[in-house]
Each structure stands twice: as structure tokens, then as C-alpha cells.
Short mmCIF file of C-alpha atoms in Angstrom, two decimals:
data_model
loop_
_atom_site.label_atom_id
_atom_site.label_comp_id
_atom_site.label_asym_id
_atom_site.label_seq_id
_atom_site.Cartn_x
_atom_site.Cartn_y
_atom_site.Cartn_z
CA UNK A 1105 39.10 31.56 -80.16
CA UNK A 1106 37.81 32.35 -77.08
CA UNK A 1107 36.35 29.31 -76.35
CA UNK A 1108 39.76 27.18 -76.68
CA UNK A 1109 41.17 29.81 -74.66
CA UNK A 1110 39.16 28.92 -72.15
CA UNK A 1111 40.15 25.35 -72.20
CA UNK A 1112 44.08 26.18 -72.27
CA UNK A 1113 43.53 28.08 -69.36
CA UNK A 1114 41.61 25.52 -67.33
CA UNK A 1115 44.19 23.11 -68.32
CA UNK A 1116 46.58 25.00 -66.87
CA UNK A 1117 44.93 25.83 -63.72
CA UNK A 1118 44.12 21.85 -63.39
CA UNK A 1119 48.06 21.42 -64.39
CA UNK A 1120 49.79 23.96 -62.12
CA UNK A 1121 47.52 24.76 -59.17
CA UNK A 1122 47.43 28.30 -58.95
CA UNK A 1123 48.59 31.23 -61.74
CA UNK A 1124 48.42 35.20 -61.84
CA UNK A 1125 46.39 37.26 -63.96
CA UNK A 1126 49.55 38.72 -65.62
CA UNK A 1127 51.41 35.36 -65.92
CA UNK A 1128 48.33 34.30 -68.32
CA UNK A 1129 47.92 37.04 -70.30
CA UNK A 1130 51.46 36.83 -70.73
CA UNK A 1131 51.14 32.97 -71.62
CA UNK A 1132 48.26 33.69 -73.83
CA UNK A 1133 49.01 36.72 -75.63
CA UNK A 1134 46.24 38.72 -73.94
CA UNK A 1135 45.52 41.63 -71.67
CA UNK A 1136 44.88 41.07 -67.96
CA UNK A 1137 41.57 42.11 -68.16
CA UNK A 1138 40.32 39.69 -70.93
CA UNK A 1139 42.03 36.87 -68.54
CA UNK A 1140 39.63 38.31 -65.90
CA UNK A 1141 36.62 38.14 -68.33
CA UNK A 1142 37.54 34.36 -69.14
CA UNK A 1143 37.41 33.54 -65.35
CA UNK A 1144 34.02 35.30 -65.02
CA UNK A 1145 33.04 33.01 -68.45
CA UNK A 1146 34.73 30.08 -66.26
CA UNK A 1147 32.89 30.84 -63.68
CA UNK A 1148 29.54 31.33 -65.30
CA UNK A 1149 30.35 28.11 -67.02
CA UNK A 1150 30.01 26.21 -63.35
CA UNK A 1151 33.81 25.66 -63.26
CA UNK A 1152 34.95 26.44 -59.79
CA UNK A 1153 37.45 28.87 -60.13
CA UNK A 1154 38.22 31.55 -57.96
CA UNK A 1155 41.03 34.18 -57.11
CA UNK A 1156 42.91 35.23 -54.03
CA UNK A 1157 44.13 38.60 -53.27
CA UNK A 1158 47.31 39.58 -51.65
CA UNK A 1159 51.06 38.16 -51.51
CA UNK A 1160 50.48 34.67 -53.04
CA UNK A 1161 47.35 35.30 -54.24
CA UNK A 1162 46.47 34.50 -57.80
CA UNK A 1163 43.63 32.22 -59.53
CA UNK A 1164 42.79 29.17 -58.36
CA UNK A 1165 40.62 25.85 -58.92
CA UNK A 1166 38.83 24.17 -56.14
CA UNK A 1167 41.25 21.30 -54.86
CA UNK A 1168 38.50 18.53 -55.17
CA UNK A 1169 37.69 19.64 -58.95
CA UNK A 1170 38.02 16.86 -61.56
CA UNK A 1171 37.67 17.54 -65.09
CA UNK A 1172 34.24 16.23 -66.54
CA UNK A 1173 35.13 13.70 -69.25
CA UNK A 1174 32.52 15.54 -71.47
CA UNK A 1175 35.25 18.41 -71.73
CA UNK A 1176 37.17 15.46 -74.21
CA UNK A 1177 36.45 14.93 -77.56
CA UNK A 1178 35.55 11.08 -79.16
CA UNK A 1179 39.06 11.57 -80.89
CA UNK A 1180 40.92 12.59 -77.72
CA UNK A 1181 39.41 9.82 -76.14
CA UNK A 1182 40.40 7.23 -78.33
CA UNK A 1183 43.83 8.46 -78.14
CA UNK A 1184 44.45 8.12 -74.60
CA UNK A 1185 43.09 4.71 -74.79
CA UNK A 1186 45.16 3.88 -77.72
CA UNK A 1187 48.28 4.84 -75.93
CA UNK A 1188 47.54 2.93 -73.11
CA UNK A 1189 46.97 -0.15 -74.76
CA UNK A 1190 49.78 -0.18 -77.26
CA UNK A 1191 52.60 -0.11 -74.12
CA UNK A 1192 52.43 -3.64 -72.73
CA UNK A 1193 55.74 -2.92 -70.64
CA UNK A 1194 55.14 -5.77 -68.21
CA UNK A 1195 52.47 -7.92 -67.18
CA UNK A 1196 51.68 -6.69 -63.65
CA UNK A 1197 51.88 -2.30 -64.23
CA UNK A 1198 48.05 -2.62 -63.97
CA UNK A 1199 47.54 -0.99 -67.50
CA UNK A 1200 44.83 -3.75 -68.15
CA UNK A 1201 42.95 -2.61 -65.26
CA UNK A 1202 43.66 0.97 -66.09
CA UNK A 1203 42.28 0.46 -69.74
CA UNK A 1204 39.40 -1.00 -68.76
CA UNK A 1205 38.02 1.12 -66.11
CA UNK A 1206 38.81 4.62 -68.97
CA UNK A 1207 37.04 2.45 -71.61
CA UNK A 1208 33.53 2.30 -69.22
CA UNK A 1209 34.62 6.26 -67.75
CA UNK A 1210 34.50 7.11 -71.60
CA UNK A 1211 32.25 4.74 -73.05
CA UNK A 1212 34.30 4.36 -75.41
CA UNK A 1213 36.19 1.10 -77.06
CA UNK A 1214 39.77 1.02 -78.82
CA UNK A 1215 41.06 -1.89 -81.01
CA UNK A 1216 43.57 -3.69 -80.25
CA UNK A 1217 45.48 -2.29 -82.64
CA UNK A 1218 49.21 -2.73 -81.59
CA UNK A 1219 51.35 -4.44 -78.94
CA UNK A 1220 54.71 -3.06 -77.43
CA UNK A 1221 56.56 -5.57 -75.00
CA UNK A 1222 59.89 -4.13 -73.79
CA UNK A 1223 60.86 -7.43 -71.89
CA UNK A 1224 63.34 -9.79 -72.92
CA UNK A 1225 62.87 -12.98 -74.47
CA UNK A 1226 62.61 -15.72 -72.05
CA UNK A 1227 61.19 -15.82 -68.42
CA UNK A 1228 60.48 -12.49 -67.89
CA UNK A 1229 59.49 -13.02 -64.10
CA UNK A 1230 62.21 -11.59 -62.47
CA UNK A 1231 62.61 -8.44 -65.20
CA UNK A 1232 58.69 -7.56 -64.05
CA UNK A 1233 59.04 -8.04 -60.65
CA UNK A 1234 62.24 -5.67 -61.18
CA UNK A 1235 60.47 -3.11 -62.98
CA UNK A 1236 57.59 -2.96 -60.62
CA UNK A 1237 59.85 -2.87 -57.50
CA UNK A 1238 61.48 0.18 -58.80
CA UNK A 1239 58.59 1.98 -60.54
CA UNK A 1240 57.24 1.39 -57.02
CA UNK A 1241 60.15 3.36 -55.41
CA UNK A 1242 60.44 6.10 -57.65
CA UNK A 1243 56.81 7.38 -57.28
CA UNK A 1244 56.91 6.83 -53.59
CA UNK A 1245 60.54 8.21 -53.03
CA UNK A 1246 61.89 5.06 -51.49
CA UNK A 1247 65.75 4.19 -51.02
CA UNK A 1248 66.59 0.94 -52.84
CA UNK A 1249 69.85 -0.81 -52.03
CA UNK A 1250 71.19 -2.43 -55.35
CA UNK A 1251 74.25 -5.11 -56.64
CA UNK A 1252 75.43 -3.69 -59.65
CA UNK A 1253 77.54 -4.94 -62.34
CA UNK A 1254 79.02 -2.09 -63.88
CA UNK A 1255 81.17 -2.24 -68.09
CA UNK A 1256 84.48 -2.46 -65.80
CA UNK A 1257 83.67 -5.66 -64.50
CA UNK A 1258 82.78 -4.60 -60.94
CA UNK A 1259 80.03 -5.78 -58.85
CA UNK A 1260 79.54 -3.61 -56.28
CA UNK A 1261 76.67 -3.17 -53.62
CA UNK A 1262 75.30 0.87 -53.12
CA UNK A 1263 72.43 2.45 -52.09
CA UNK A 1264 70.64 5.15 -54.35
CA UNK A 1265 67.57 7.53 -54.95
CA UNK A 1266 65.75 5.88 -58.17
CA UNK A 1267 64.37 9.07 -60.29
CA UNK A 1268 63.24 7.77 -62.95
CA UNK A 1269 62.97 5.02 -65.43
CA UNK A 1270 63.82 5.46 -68.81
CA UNK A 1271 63.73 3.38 -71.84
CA UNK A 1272 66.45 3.77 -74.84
CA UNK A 1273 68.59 2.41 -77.52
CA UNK A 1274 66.42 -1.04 -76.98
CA UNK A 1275 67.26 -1.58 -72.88
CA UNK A 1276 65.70 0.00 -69.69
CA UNK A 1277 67.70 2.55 -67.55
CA UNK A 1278 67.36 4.18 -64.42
CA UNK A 1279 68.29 7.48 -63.76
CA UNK A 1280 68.94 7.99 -60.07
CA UNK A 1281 71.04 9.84 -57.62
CA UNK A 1282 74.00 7.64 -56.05
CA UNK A 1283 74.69 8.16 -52.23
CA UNK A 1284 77.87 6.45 -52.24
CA UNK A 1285 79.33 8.46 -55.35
CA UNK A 1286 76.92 11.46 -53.96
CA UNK A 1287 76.27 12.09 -57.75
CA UNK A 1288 73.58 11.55 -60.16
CA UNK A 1289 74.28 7.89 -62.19
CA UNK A 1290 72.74 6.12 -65.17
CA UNK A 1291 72.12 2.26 -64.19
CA UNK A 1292 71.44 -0.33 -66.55
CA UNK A 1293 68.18 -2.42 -65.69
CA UNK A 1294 69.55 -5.92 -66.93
CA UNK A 1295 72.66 -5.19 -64.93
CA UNK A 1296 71.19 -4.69 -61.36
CA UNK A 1297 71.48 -8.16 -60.24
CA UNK A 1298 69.55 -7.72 -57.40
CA UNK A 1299 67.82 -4.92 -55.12
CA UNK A 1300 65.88 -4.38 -51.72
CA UNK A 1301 63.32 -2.03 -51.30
CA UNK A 1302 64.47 -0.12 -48.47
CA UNK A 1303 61.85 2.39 -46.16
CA UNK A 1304 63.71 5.51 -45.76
CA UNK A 1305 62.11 7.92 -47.89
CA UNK A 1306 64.06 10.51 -49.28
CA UNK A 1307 63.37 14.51 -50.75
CA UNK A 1308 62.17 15.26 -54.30
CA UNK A 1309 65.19 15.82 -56.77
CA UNK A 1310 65.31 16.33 -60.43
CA UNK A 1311 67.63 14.47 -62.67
CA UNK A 1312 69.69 16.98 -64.30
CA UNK A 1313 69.43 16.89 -67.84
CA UNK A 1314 72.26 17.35 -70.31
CA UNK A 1315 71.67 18.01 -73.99
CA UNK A 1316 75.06 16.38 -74.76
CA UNK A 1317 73.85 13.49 -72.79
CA UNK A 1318 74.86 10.38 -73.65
CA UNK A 1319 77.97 12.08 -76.06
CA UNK A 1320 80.04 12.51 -73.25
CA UNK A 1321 83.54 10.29 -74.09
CA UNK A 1322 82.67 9.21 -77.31
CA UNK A 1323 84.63 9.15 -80.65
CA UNK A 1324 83.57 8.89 -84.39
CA UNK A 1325 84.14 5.44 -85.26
CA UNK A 1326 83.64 4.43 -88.81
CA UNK A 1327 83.32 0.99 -90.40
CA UNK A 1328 82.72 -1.21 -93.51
CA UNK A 1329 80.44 -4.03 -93.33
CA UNK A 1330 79.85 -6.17 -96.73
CA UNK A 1331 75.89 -6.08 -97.91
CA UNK A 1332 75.14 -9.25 -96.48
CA UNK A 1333 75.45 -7.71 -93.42
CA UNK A 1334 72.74 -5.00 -93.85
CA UNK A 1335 69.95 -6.53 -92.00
CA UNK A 1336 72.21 -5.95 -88.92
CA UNK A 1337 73.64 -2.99 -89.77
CA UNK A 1338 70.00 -1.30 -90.09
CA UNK A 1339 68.83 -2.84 -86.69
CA UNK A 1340 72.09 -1.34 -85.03
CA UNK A 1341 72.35 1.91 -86.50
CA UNK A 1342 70.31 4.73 -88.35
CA UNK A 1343 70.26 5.48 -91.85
CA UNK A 1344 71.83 8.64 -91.58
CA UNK A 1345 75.08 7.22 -90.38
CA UNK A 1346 75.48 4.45 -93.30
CA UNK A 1347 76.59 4.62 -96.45
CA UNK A 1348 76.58 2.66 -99.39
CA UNK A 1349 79.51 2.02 -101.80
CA UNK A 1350 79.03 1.01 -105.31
CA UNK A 1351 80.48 -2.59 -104.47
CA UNK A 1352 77.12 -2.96 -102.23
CA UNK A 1353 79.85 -2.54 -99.36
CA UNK A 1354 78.26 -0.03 -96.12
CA UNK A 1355 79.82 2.57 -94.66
CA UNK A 1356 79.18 3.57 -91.05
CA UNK A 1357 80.20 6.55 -89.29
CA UNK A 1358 78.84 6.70 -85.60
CA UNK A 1359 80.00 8.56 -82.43
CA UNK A 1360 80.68 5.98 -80.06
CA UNK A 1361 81.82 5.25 -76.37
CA UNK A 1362 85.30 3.35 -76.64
CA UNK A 1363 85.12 1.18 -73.92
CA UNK A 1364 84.46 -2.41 -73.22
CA UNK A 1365 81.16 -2.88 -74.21
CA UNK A 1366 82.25 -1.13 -77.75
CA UNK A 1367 85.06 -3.54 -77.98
CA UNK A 1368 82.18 -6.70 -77.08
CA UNK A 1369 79.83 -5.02 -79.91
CA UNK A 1370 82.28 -5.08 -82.10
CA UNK A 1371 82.95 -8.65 -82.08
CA UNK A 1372 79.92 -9.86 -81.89
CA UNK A 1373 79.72 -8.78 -85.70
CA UNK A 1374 82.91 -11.76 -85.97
CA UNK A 1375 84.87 -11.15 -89.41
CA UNK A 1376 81.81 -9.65 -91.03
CA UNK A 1377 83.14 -6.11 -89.65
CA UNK A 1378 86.66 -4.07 -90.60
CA UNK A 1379 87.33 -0.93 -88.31
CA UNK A 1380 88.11 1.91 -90.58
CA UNK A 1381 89.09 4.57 -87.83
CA UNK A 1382 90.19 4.99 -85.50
CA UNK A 1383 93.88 2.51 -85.87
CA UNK A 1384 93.63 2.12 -82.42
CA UNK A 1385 90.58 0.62 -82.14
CA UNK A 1386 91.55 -1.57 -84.81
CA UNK A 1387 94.65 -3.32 -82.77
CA UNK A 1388 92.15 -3.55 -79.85
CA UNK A 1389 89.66 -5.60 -81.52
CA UNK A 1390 92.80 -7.76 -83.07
CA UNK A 1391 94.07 -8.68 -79.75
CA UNK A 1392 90.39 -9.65 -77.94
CA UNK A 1393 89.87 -11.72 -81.06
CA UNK A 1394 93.60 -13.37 -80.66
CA UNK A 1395 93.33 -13.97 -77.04
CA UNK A 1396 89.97 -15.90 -77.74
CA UNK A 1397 91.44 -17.83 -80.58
CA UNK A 1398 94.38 -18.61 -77.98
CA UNK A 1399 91.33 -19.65 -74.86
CA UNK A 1400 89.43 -21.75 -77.63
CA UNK A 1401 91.37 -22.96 -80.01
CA UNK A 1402 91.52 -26.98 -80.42
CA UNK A 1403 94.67 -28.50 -78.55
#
């Protein structure tokens, strides 16, 4: 027990810099003066830790320490280099390069087990050079001036604070602070038509996150799609929102955004889908698929 103590609290140290006697026994379920016994074991042990008396004192690691990779176990090991090579995110994020030098740190070897590629299908030049650019900008804290074409059918030109990329619901996002809404925005990868690197750097922030993220302006929407359908109807939505009807018909019920891109989902299922709820909805979807009749119908 002690022993894995001992690791949590290195961790820790090697995680957050500096900590207090009373902030790890408190973290540990201990009393202050077995957290002073584990340093002395810590210490003993030939790990450089030390404390600090007075205002901001507390304990400390040397800054130049680097965990031994004898502290990790085969299995941890094999892990890390699993998880590295199963994201293949884009050709040029140097995770090749980074597998290969932890496979000779570790002496170690992982099979190549598994292969995820988050690009599209196609060229994927410019969607690499895109990520990288970015990925670029948010560790270094650079500006990046962006064309953006938003679901109202704007393009607009901005400059914003890229936070953080993020990948869901089967596209790229990134999460960034906008300086001409001065307000935190969601952008689209695919629709960032272009973008420019700029040199101001700008301060640290943190993305604010919201647990209802995401559920903001959406309404349940539920609708019928016959069985032949169903190989769609899995890929788009999750089991616990379908339902099956003794016909073979599905049932979905899903809390969506009703906007344009809903409307564009929507059709791209053609007659295959029938909107259930809400009626609304259901005279939108009419109309876009009238007016298109009307734009491509044979003269």
C-alpha cells in the first residue's frame, strides 16, 4: 500500500509542480506525518524531492527530474505505445517518429494492431496541412486569421484564439475564442476554407465547458424509417434512440438542432424518411424537396 502510495504521490509531484503536506494527506487519505515519512522513503529512494518552508512553500521535485522508464511496467508500456499507434490522425503529426523513438526508450515492440484515420476520403493534403497549421497554433498560442463558412450561408473572414481541437460526431472541431464576436465559438474544420498563421501570441484561456453542451436549441425529433434503411439508421444514430416496430419499421427519437443542416440531413435520407414530430418540421422538409423538384425537374 505504501509502496503505490509512493508512486501516486510522485506522479503528482511530476504532474503539478509543487503540493503541501496537508493537501496530500488530504488527497490520500493520510495524516501529514505519514506524507512526511513517504518523502523521507522518496528521498531515500534517490528521488529528488525536497520541501520549502514558508509562504509558498510546500514539496517539491527537482525541475530537471525525469521519470526513469524502469518506474513503468511491460503492460503500461505497451499501452502507451498501443495508443500511439492506433491514432493515425494525419500523415505529418510526427506520431511515427514519436513511436519509434518510445519503442527503443522502452525496448519494447507493439503490433500493429489497429489503424484510426480521421481524414476524409480523397486528397487529404490540404485537411493535414490544416490540421497541422492549427495544432501548431494552439500549443504555441498563435492568432490565426480564418474564412469561415458558417450553416447560415455566410462566409465571413475573423480572427480568433484556437484552444483546442476536438474530434466528434465523425468531423473535427475547434474550440476557440472569437475576437470579433469577443466570445468563445465552435468552428467546423471542413468549413474553414482557408487560414493564416498569424504571430501575435496571445494569453492562456480555458474553453469553458458546458455539460449541456451541444443541447443548447435542440428539439426531440422523431422519425420512421422502413428496415431497409437500418444500415443508415445505425451509422447515424445510437441504439438507444431507435426503435423497432413489429412491421420491421424503426423508430427514432433524437434531440436535434432545427436548423439548416437538420433540414440538409434530412433529405439526404430522400423518401426513405417520414418526420413524425414535430408538424413543422414536416412542411419544412416538403417545401426544400418541392423547390428542388421545381430547380430540376425535366422541361
Amino acid at each position: 500500500m505504501q509502496e503505490s502510495r509512493l508512486f501516486k504521490i510522485m506522479y503528482h509531484l511530476l504532474a503539478k509542480g509543487q503540493a503541501t503536506a496537508p493537501e496530500l494527506a488530504q488527497k490520500f487519505e493520510v495524516s501529514v506525518r505519514t506524507i512526511y515519512r513517504d518523502i523521507d522513503a522518496l528521498s531515500g529512494a534517490g528521488i529528488p524531492v525536497y520541501t520549502e518552508t514558508g509562504r509558498n512553500g510546500g514539496i517539491n521535485l527537482m525541475p530537471d527530474f525525469v521519470l526513469d522508464k524502469a518506474v513503468l511496467s511491460k503492460e503500461e508500456k505497451d499501452e502507451i505505445l498501443a495508443a500511439l499507434q492506433s491514432v493515425n490522425v494525419a500523415k505529418n503529426t510526427g506520431s511515427s517518429d514519436i513511436l519509434q523513438k518510445l519503442s527503443a526508450v522502452f525496448s519494447s515492440h507493439s503490433e500493429n494492431w489497429l489503424e484510426v484515420d480521421f481524414s476524409r476520403w480523397g486528397d487529404i493534403k490540404q485537411d493535414n496541412e490544416k490540421f497541422e497549421l492549427l495544432k501548431s497554433a494552439v500549443i504555441y498560442h498563435k492568432n490565426v486569421r480564418i474564412r469561415y463558412a458558417d450553416s447560415y450561408e455566410t462566409i465571413s473572414e475573423r480572427v480568433i484564439q484556437p484552444l483546442k481541437l476536438c474530434f466528434k460526431a465523425k468531423a473535427w472541431y475547434l474550440k476557440a475564442f472569437c475576437t470579433h464576436r469577443q466570445d468563445y465559438r465552435i468552428f467546423k474544420l471542413n468549413r474553414i476554407l482557408s487560414l493564416e498563421v498569424l504571430e501575435q501570441v496571445f494569453s492562456d484561456r480555458v474553453f469553458p465547458e458546458r455539460e449541456e453542451e451541444g443541447e443548447e436549441g435542440c428539439r426531440e425529433i422523431i422519425l420512421r424509417f422502413p428496415k431497409e434503411m437500418a444500415y443508415r439508421v445505425y451509422d447515424e444514430f445510437e441504439e438507444a434512440q431507435v426503435k423497432r416496430q413489429q412491421n420491421g419499421d424503426l423508430i427514432v427519437s433524437a434531440k436535434m438542432p432545427e436548423d439548416a443542416w437538420l433540414t440538409g440531413f434530412l433529405l439526404s435520407f430522400g423518401p426513405q424518411v417520414e418526420i413524425l414530430e414535430p408538424a413543422c418540421l414536416k412542411e419544412t422538409l416538403a417545401e426544400q424537396a418541392r423547390l428542388i423538384f421545381e430547380k430540376n425537374r425535366m422541361p
